[in-house]
């Protein structure tokens, strides 16, 4: 039963009980007082058959003072009955109120325990009223916060790991240069610059994700031809794909929508980079554009091994790698798909990953055809 209905029913029952019980007590008291009054006034003997008053009886109506005494007794009885009924009603109402407030107090106590750091505190869910719904929603919120807190802790650990590797390389080579163990040749300095670039890109990626989380990611929207942008992205990966022995393909027609050109190009770069990393030599990476209702679609298909089903829900998480053996050098930083997701959602779009029926993975981006 819903909480509102239960409270209304409780109040109604208390009111009916108080009124009925008060009326019953008043009636009983009145009958008792009336019998006592007539016994005091007329005695206990029956009326003789002739109709004349018997001994101990008075004939005629009771005197005015006696009638006032009777009315006073009746009023006193009614007051006593009303007071008793109110007391009983208060007790019943207090019990019902305690039953209704008890779950709220429990939820308040659980909330305070969670605020004190007891992360395992959960509310007790009983019944199907509003309090039960609130308790269930509280538990769901706590579970979500716990998961996000654990994810943040993992992310901090991953960031520390990603930063530690290039910093260790930089420190080792700089110490070798300082000690005269290495010559500052162009090749050596070039490796140091590459490590600095890796750090710079990682910091920029983290900053972009932080801006996206805070809603501070700015977009310069303008009418954009998706097909032309797709061809530009494919051209940028032509040399790399050729070196890996992977074919690049395009399919789709002209399609225009409002988007930030640089941000959307970054999305395509990240998706194509991911596809090339997982496509073996002799395979193909295909970029498609399509129109579907109010959405403009971008699809990146590859002929790689696909994504393990257990990894599909996590591919857009930060620092997540389906192949745990991959390193930063062979598998990227683990931020590419997370950044793509953040940029697509900033455009009001959606991104999803699935496995193609014939093999390989499909990453699909849906972008709205209008800003609204």
XYZ file of N, CA and C in Angstrom, residues 44-226:
549
model
N -37.269 1.949 44.089
C -37.138 0.705 43.356
C -38.463 -0.020 43.206
N -39.543 0.382 43.910
C -40.790 -0.380 43.893
C -41.562 -0.112 42.622
N -42.280 -1.150 42.187
C -43.061 -1.036 40.952
C -44.315 -0.215 41.170
N -44.872 0.299 40.109
C -46.111 1.078 40.147
C -47.282 0.132 40.417
N -48.204 0.471 41.372
C -49.356 -0.400 41.642
C -50.256 -0.468 40.427
N -51.061 -1.544 40.358
C -51.948 -1.697 39.207
C -52.902 -0.544 39.027
N -53.348 0.082 40.135
C -54.319 1.175 40.027
C -53.722 2.415 39.436
N -52.416 2.451 39.309
C -51.752 3.632 38.751
C -51.385 4.640 39.795
N -51.739 4.382 41.054
C -51.374 5.322 42.109
C -49.955 5.054 42.530
N -49.260 6.063 42.935
C -47.873 5.859 43.322
C -47.760 4.935 44.509
N -46.832 4.017 44.432
C -46.588 3.107 45.529
C -45.762 3.772 46.588
N -45.543 3.027 47.650
C -44.736 3.594 48.718
C -43.302 3.835 48.247
N -42.756 4.894 48.641
C -41.378 5.260 48.283
C -41.265 5.956 46.950
N -42.418 6.177 46.220
C -42.366 6.852 44.930
C -42.986 8.213 45.044
N -42.509 9.071 44.126
C -43.117 10.381 44.029
C -43.839 10.458 42.720
N -44.959 11.076 42.714
C -45.728 11.254 41.479
C -45.392 12.593 40.861
N -45.643 12.690 39.494
C -45.407 13.955 38.802
C -43.974 14.055 38.310
N -43.695 15.066 37.530
C -42.353 15.252 36.976
C -41.360 15.601 38.069
N -40.056 15.281 37.815
C -39.050 15.609 38.819
C -38.895 17.117 38.943
N -38.506 17.566 40.084
C -38.316 19.004 40.284
C -37.225 19.541 39.342
N -37.216 20.879 39.162
C -36.255 21.539 38.271
C -34.824 21.249 38.691
N -34.551 21.268 39.962
C -33.182 21.020 40.440
C -32.723 19.612 40.102
N -33.661 18.654 40.180
C -33.291 17.273 39.851
C -32.994 17.128 38.361
N -33.773 17.832 37.532
C -33.509 17.760 36.096
C -32.139 18.365 35.774
N -31.807 19.467 36.413
C -30.492 20.064 36.193
C -29.371 19.137 36.658
N -29.616 18.443 37.754
C -28.622 17.493 38.246
C -28.405 16.363 37.243
N -29.502 15.901 36.630
C -29.391 14.844 35.621
C -28.581 15.330 34.415
N -28.901 16.532 33.934
C -28.166 17.070 32.789
C -26.689 17.251 33.111
N -26.402 17.669 34.324
C -25.006 17.850 34.712
C -24.265 16.520 34.730
N -24.950 15.485 35.238
C -24.325 14.158 35.241
C -24.083 13.658 33.815
N -25.047 13.924 32.935
C -24.878 13.506 31.538
C -23.702 14.224 30.880
N -23.590 15.536 31.141
C -22.462 16.280 30.574
C -21.126 15.756 31.109
N -21.083 15.481 32.403
C -19.848 14.946 32.982
C -19.481 13.604 32.355
N -20.492 12.787 32.128
C -20.233 11.473 31.517
C -19.716 11.622 30.094
N -20.307 12.566 29.355
C -19.854 12.775 27.980
C -18.423 13.306 27.940
N -18.104 14.235 28.853
C -16.742 14.771 28.905
C -15.743 13.664 29.232
N -16.077 12.834 30.231
C -15.183 11.740 30.592
C -14.994 10.769 29.427
N -16.107 10.459 28.745
C -16.014 9.550 27.599
C -15.174 10.160 26.482
N -15.349 11.470 26.234
C -14.583 12.125 25.175
C -13.096 12.145 25.505
N -12.764 12.462 26.778
C -11.360 12.487 27.180
C -10.729 11.108 27.017
N -11.449 10.083 27.441
C -10.920 8.727 27.324
C -10.731 8.332 25.857
N -11.727 8.708 25.022
C -11.626 8.377 23.595
C -10.448 9.101 22.944
N -10.226 10.372 23.330
C -9.094 11.117 22.776
C -7.769 10.472 23.177
N -7.683 10.048 24.450
C -6.452 9.393 24.894
C -6.189 8.110 24.113
N -7.242 7.309 23.935
C -7.081 6.075 23.162
C -6.706 6.396 21.718
N -7.350 7.432 21.137
C -7.024 7.829 19.769
C -5.589 8.303 19.630
N -5.112 9.062 20.645
C -3.728 9.519 20.607
C -2.747 8.353 20.674
N -3.063 7.379 21.525
C -2.195 6.210 21.615
C -2.160 5.442 20.295
N -3.350 5.235 19.716
C -3.400 4.515 18.435
C -2.698 5.308 17.336
N -2.955 6.631 17.287
C -2.299 7.456 16.280
C -0.797 7.508 16.464
N -0.355 7.570 17.737
C 1.078 7.579 17.993
C 1.752 6.299 17.540
N 1.071 5.174 17.767
C 1.636 3.899 17.325
C 1.737 3.845 15.806
N 0.662 4.281 15.124
C 0.685 4.275 13.661
C 1.742 5.240 13.124
N 1.878 6.407 13.777
C 2.898 7.363 13.342
C 4.300 6.792 13.539
N 4.499 6.097 14.652
C 5.807 5.485 14.901
C 6.127 4.443 13.843
N 5.105 3.644 13.464
C 5.316 2.641 12.421
C 5.663 3.297 11.090
N 5.078 4.474 10.827
C 5.340 5.150 9.557
C 6.689 5.858 9.552
N 7.097 6.404 10.699
C 8.333 7.187 10.775
C 9.558 6.295 10.958
N 9.363 5.111 11.495
C 10.499 4.229 11.776
C 11.375 3.965 10.550
N 10.809 3.658 9.355
C 11.685 3.463 8.185
C 12.459 4.724 7.800
N 11.836 5.900 8.010
C 12.534 7.148 7.685
C 13.724 7.346 8.627
N 13.515 7.046 9.909
C 14.626 7.162 10.852
C 15.740 6.183 10.501
N 15.354 4.985 10.086
C 16.370 4.004 9.680
C 17.167 4.514 8.487
N 16.468 5.091 7.505
C 17.155 5.616 6.326
C 18.067 6.780 6.702
N 17.609 7.636 7.618
C 18.447 8.743 8.090
C 19.704 8.225 8.773
N 19.548 7.194 9.596
C 20.702 6.611 10.286
C 21.693 6.013 9.292
N 21.182 5.316 8.278
C 22.067 4.726 7.266
C 22.803 5.820 6.499
N 22.095 6.916 6.183
C 22.725 8.027 5.465
C 23.859 8.637 6.288
N 23.627 8.820 7.583
C 24.672 9.379 8.443
C 25.859 8.429 8.556
N 25.587 7.136 8.628
C 26.684 6.164 8.689
C 27.515 6.202 7.410
N 26.834 6.330 6.277
C 27.574 6.408 5.008
C 28.416 7.678 4.958
N 27.852 8.785 5.478
C 28.600 10.048 5.491
C 29.825 9.961 6.395
N 29.760 9.099 7.429
C 30.910 8.930 8.328
C 31.981 8.013 7.734
N 31.713 7.460 6.568
C 32.723 6.623 5.922
C 32.400 5.153 5.870
N 31.225 4.736 6.367
C 30.839 3.323 6.293
C 30.280 3.048 4.900
N 31.150 2.731 3.966
C 30.752 2.580 2.564
C 29.905 1.338 2.312
N 29.824 0.422 3.275
C 28.998 -0.772 3.102
C 27.582 -0.590 3.655
N 27.283 0.576 4.201
C 25.953 0.813 4.775
C 24.899 0.821 3.674
N 23.824 0.079 3.885
C 22.721 0.019 2.932
C 21.401 0.093 3.696
N 20.406 0.674 3.059
C 19.093 0.825 3.686
C 18.305 -0.473 3.562
N 17.454 -0.727 4.540
C 16.575 -1.897 4.517
C 15.341 -1.573 3.683
N 15.036 -2.390 2.706
C 13.894 -2.169 1.816
C 12.784 -3.129 2.212
N 11.664 -2.567 2.685
C 10.513 -3.370 3.087
C 9.251 -2.780 2.471
N 8.400 -3.647 1.945
C 7.136 -3.184 1.384
C 7.312 -2.616 -0.009
N 6.265 -1.869 -0.429
C 6.274 -1.299 -1.783
C 5.775 0.136 -1.785
N 5.942 0.846 -0.647
C 5.469 2.226 -0.579
C 6.591 3.186 -0.966
N 6.329 4.486 -0.764
C 7.307 5.500 -1.151
C 8.611 5.383 -0.364
N 8.524 4.989 0.916
C 9.732 4.834 1.719
C 10.593 3.700 1.169
N 9.945 2.611 0.762
C 10.695 1.501 0.161
C 11.355 1.937 -1.143
N 10.628 2.723 -1.945
C 11.213 3.223 -3.195
C 12.401 4.145 -2.908
N 12.253 5.003 -1.883
C 13.352 5.899 -1.517
C 14.560 5.104 -1.025
N 14.321 4.067 -0.228
C 15.423 3.235 0.264
C 16.126 2.527 -0.885
N 15.338 2.002 -1.830
C 15.939 1.330 -2.988
C 16.747 2.315 -3.833
N 16.206 3.536 -4.009
C 16.939 4.553 -4.771
C 18.228 4.951 -4.053
N 18.173 5.028 -2.722
C 19.378 5.348 -1.947
C 20.434 4.262 -2.134
N 20.018 3.003 -2.046
C 20.968 1.904 -2.239
C 21.576 1.937 -3.636
N 20.735 2.248 -4.626
C 21.242 2.328 -5.997
C 22.262 3.457 -6.136
N 21.967 4.606 -5.503
C 22.901 5.731 -5.544
C 24.217 5.375 -4.869
N 24.129 4.712 -3.712
C 25.347 4.330 -2.994
C 26.173 3.347 -3.823
N 25.501 2.384 -4.461
C 26.228 1.430 -5.308
C 26.922 2.144 -6.467
N 26.220 3.119 -7.046
C 26.814 3.862 -8.162
C 28.008 4.689 -7.696
N 27.862 5.355 -6.541
C 28.975 6.145 -6.010
C 30.163 5.258 -5.662
N 29.875 4.077 -5.109
C 30.956 3.149 -4.778
C 31.695 2.703 -6.030
N 30.920 2.398 -7.083
C 31.552 1.983 -8.343
C 32.376 3.114 -8.949
N 31.840 4.342 -8.900
C 32.582 5.476 -9.449
C 33.845 5.756 -8.640
N 33.736 5.606 -7.322
C 34.919 5.828 -6.487
C 35.998 4.790 -6.788
N 35.571 3.529 -6.956
C 36.541 2.488 -7.304
C 37.151 2.746 -8.676
N 36.320 3.230 -9.608
C 36.834 3.533 -10.945
C 37.843 4.678 -10.899
N 37.555 5.687 -10.078
C 38.497 6.800 -9.955
C 39.820 6.339 -9.347
N 39.729 5.444 -8.368
C 40.963 4.935 -7.774
C 41.782 4.152 -8.799
N 41.078 3.341 -9.615
C 41.791 2.617 -10.668
C 42.389 3.582 -11.685
N 41.639 4.652 -11.990
C 42.129 5.610 -12.968
C 43.376 6.327 -12.454
N 43.368 6.685 -11.172
C 44.552 7.333 -10.602
C 45.753 6.395 -10.674
N 45.519 5.111 -10.357
C 46.612 4.140 -10.441
C 47.097 3.985 -11.882
N 46.151 3.980 -12.830
C 46.536 3.857 -14.240
C 47.311 5.084 -14.718
N 46.860 6.266 -14.281
C 47.574 7.492 -14.663
C 49.005 7.459 -14.130
N 49.133 7.038 -12.866
C 50.476 6.955 -12.289
C 51.343 5.979 -13.080
N 50.734 4.857 -13.498
C 51.500 3.876 -14.273
C 51.892 4.433 -15.638
N 50.935 5.097 -16.308
C 51.218 5.636 -17.637
C 52.276 6.736 -17.587
N 52.275 7.526 -16.525
C 53.276 8.590 -16.397
C 54.633 8.040 -15.977
N 54.598 6.961 -15.193
C 55.857 6.441 -14.655
C 56.782 5.933 -15.763
N 56.206 5.285 -16.780
C 57.053 4.684 -17.820
C 57.870 5.727 -18.587
N 57.245 6.740 -19.194
C 58.078 7.735 -19.905
C 58.972 8.534 -18.975
N 58.515 8.787 -17.749
C 59.372 9.523 -16.817
C 60.602 8.706 -16.444
N 60.414 7.397 -16.280
C 61.560 6.539 -15.963
C 62.568 6.531 -17.109
N 62.044 6.443 -18.341
C 62.935 6.463 -19.510
C 63.688 7.788 -19.581
N 62.951 8.877 -19.398
C 63.590 10.196 -19.446
C 64.674 10.327 -18.385
N 64.350 9.919 -17.171
C 65.321 10.058 -16.083
C 66.561 9.207 -16.349
N 66.341 7.970 -16.810
C 67.484 7.094 -17.052
C 68.411 7.636 -18.123
N 67.834 8.108 -19.227
C 68.678 8.599 -20.312
C 69.322 9.936 -19.965
N 68.612 10.782 -19.232
C 69.217 12.053 -18.822
C 70.361 11.822 -17.844
N 70.197 10.865 -16.927
C 71.288 10.552 -15.998
C 72.490 9.980 -16.751
N 72.194 9.162 -17.779
C 73.303 8.620 -18.581
C 74.034 9.738 -19.322
N 73.282 10.699 -19.850
C 73.912 11.845 -20.511
C 74.728 12.663 -19.520
N 74.171 12.848 -18.329
C 74.860 13.644 -17.316
C 76.157 12.970 -16.878
N 76.131 11.646 -16.790
C 77.328 10.916 -16.353
C 78.318 10.678 -17.488
N 77.984 11.091 -18.691
C 78.884 10.900 -19.816
C 78.854 9.508 -20.394
N 77.838 8.694 -20.006
C 77.733 7.335 -20.528
C 77.103 7.299 -21.908
N 76.432 8.372 -22.286
C 75.802 8.462 -23.602
C 76.187 9.786 -24.237
N 76.255 9.763 -25.550
C 76.533 10.986 -26.283
C 75.208 11.646 -26.678
N 75.152 12.977 -26.593
C 73.914 13.681 -26.988
C 73.751 13.733 -28.502
N 73.608 12.559 -29.095
C 73.438 12.476 -30.546
C 72.014 12.845 -30.928
N 71.786 13.193 -32.195
C 70.416 13.488 -32.634
C 69.452 12.335 -32.368
N 69.925 11.098 -32.510
C 69.057 9.944 -32.254
C 68.635 9.888 -30.784
N 69.605 10.091 -29.882
C 69.297 10.059 -28.447
C 68.350 11.186 -28.070
N 68.634 12.373 -28.539
C 67.756 13.508 -28.237
C 66.373 13.311 -28.850
N 66.325 12.669 -30.018
C 65.026 12.394 -30.636
C 64.180 11.466 -29.790
N 64.810 10.433 -29.184
C 64.068 9.525 -28.298
C 63.531 10.276 -27.086
N 64.327 11.178 -26.534
C 63.871 11.959 -25.379
C 62.682 12.839 -25.756
N 62.749 13.437 -26.931
C 61.635 14.278 -27.381
C 60.370 13.436 -27.572
N 60.519 12.210 -28.069
C 59.365 11.327 -28.239
C 58.708 11.018 -26.891
N 59.513 10.770 -25.868
C 58.957 10.500 -24.542
C 58.239 11.731 -23.998
N 58.823 12.907 -24.239
C 58.157 14.145 -23.808
C 56.836 14.318 -24.548
N 56.829 13.996 -25.844
C 55.583 14.092 -26.617
C 54.519 13.136 -26.073
N 54.937 11.932 -25.696
C 53.983 10.979 -25.121
C 53.360 11.542 -23.842
N 54.191 12.129 -22.999
C 53.681 12.744 -21.774
C 52.732 13.892 -22.097
N 53.108 14.699 -23.070
C 52.266 15.837 -23.450
C 50.907 15.372 -23.948
N 50.890 14.362 -24.814
C 49.623 13.851 -25.341
C 48.768 13.251 -24.228
N 49.407 12.534 -23.309
C 48.653 11.931 -22.209
C 48.014 13.006 -21.339
N 48.768 14.036 -21.022
C 48.225 15.129 -20.205
C 47.090 15.837 -20.941
N 47.255 16.058 -22.244
C 46.192 16.697 -23.023
C 44.928 15.840 -23.057
N 45.111 14.531 -23.203
C 43.951 13.634 -23.207
C 43.227 13.668 -21.868
N 43.981 13.641 -20.791
C 43.365 13.685 -19.465
C 42.654 15.015 -19.239
N 43.240 16.086 -19.714
C 42.596 17.398 -19.577
C 41.290 17.435 -20.367
N 41.297 16.859 -21.564
C 40.078 16.836 -22.371
C 38.972 16.061 -21.660
N 39.316 14.907 -21.084
C 38.318 14.112 -20.367
C 37.815 14.845 -19.129
N 38.701 15.555 -18.450
C 38.282 16.328 -17.278
C 37.308 17.430 -17.677
N 37.590 18.122 -18.775
C 36.672 19.152 -19.267
C 35.328 18.550 -19.646
N 35.356 17.389 -20.281
C 34.103 16.739 -20.666
C 33.292 16.357 -19.437
N 33.944 15.840 -18.400
C 33.234 15.478 -17.171
C 32.607 16.697 -16.516
N 33.294 17.828 -16.577
C 32.799 19.049 -15.934
C 31.836 19.826 -16.817
N 31.584 19.346 -18.018
C 30.696 20.063 -18.935
C 31.318 21.320 -19.503
N 32.646 21.415 -19.468
C 33.325 22.616 -19.954
C 33.972 22.458 -21.309
N 33.588 21.413 -22.042
C 34.175 21.179 -23.357
C 33.471 22.057 -24.383
N 34.196 22.983 -24.977
C 33.601 23.908 -25.945
C 33.655 23.307 -27.341
N 32.597 23.549 -28.116
C 32.500 23.051 -29.490
C 32.261 24.214 -30.439
N 32.977 24.219 -31.544
C 32.766 25.212 -32.602
C 31.975 24.545 -33.730
N 30.675 24.535 -33.582
C 29.825 23.840 -34.555
C 29.707 24.651 -35.842
N 29.719 23.911 -36.934
C 29.514 24.498 -38.261
C 29.038 23.381 -39.177
N 28.325 23.719 -40.267
C 27.900 22.678 -41.211
C 29.112 21.893 -41.715
N 29.002 20.565 -41.653
C 30.146 19.713 -41.952
C 29.713 18.563 -42.855
N 30.489 18.310 -43.907
C 30.247 17.178 -44.801
C 30.966 15.948 -44.239
N 30.183 14.953 -43.826
C 30.776 13.777 -43.201
C 31.640 12.981 -44.176
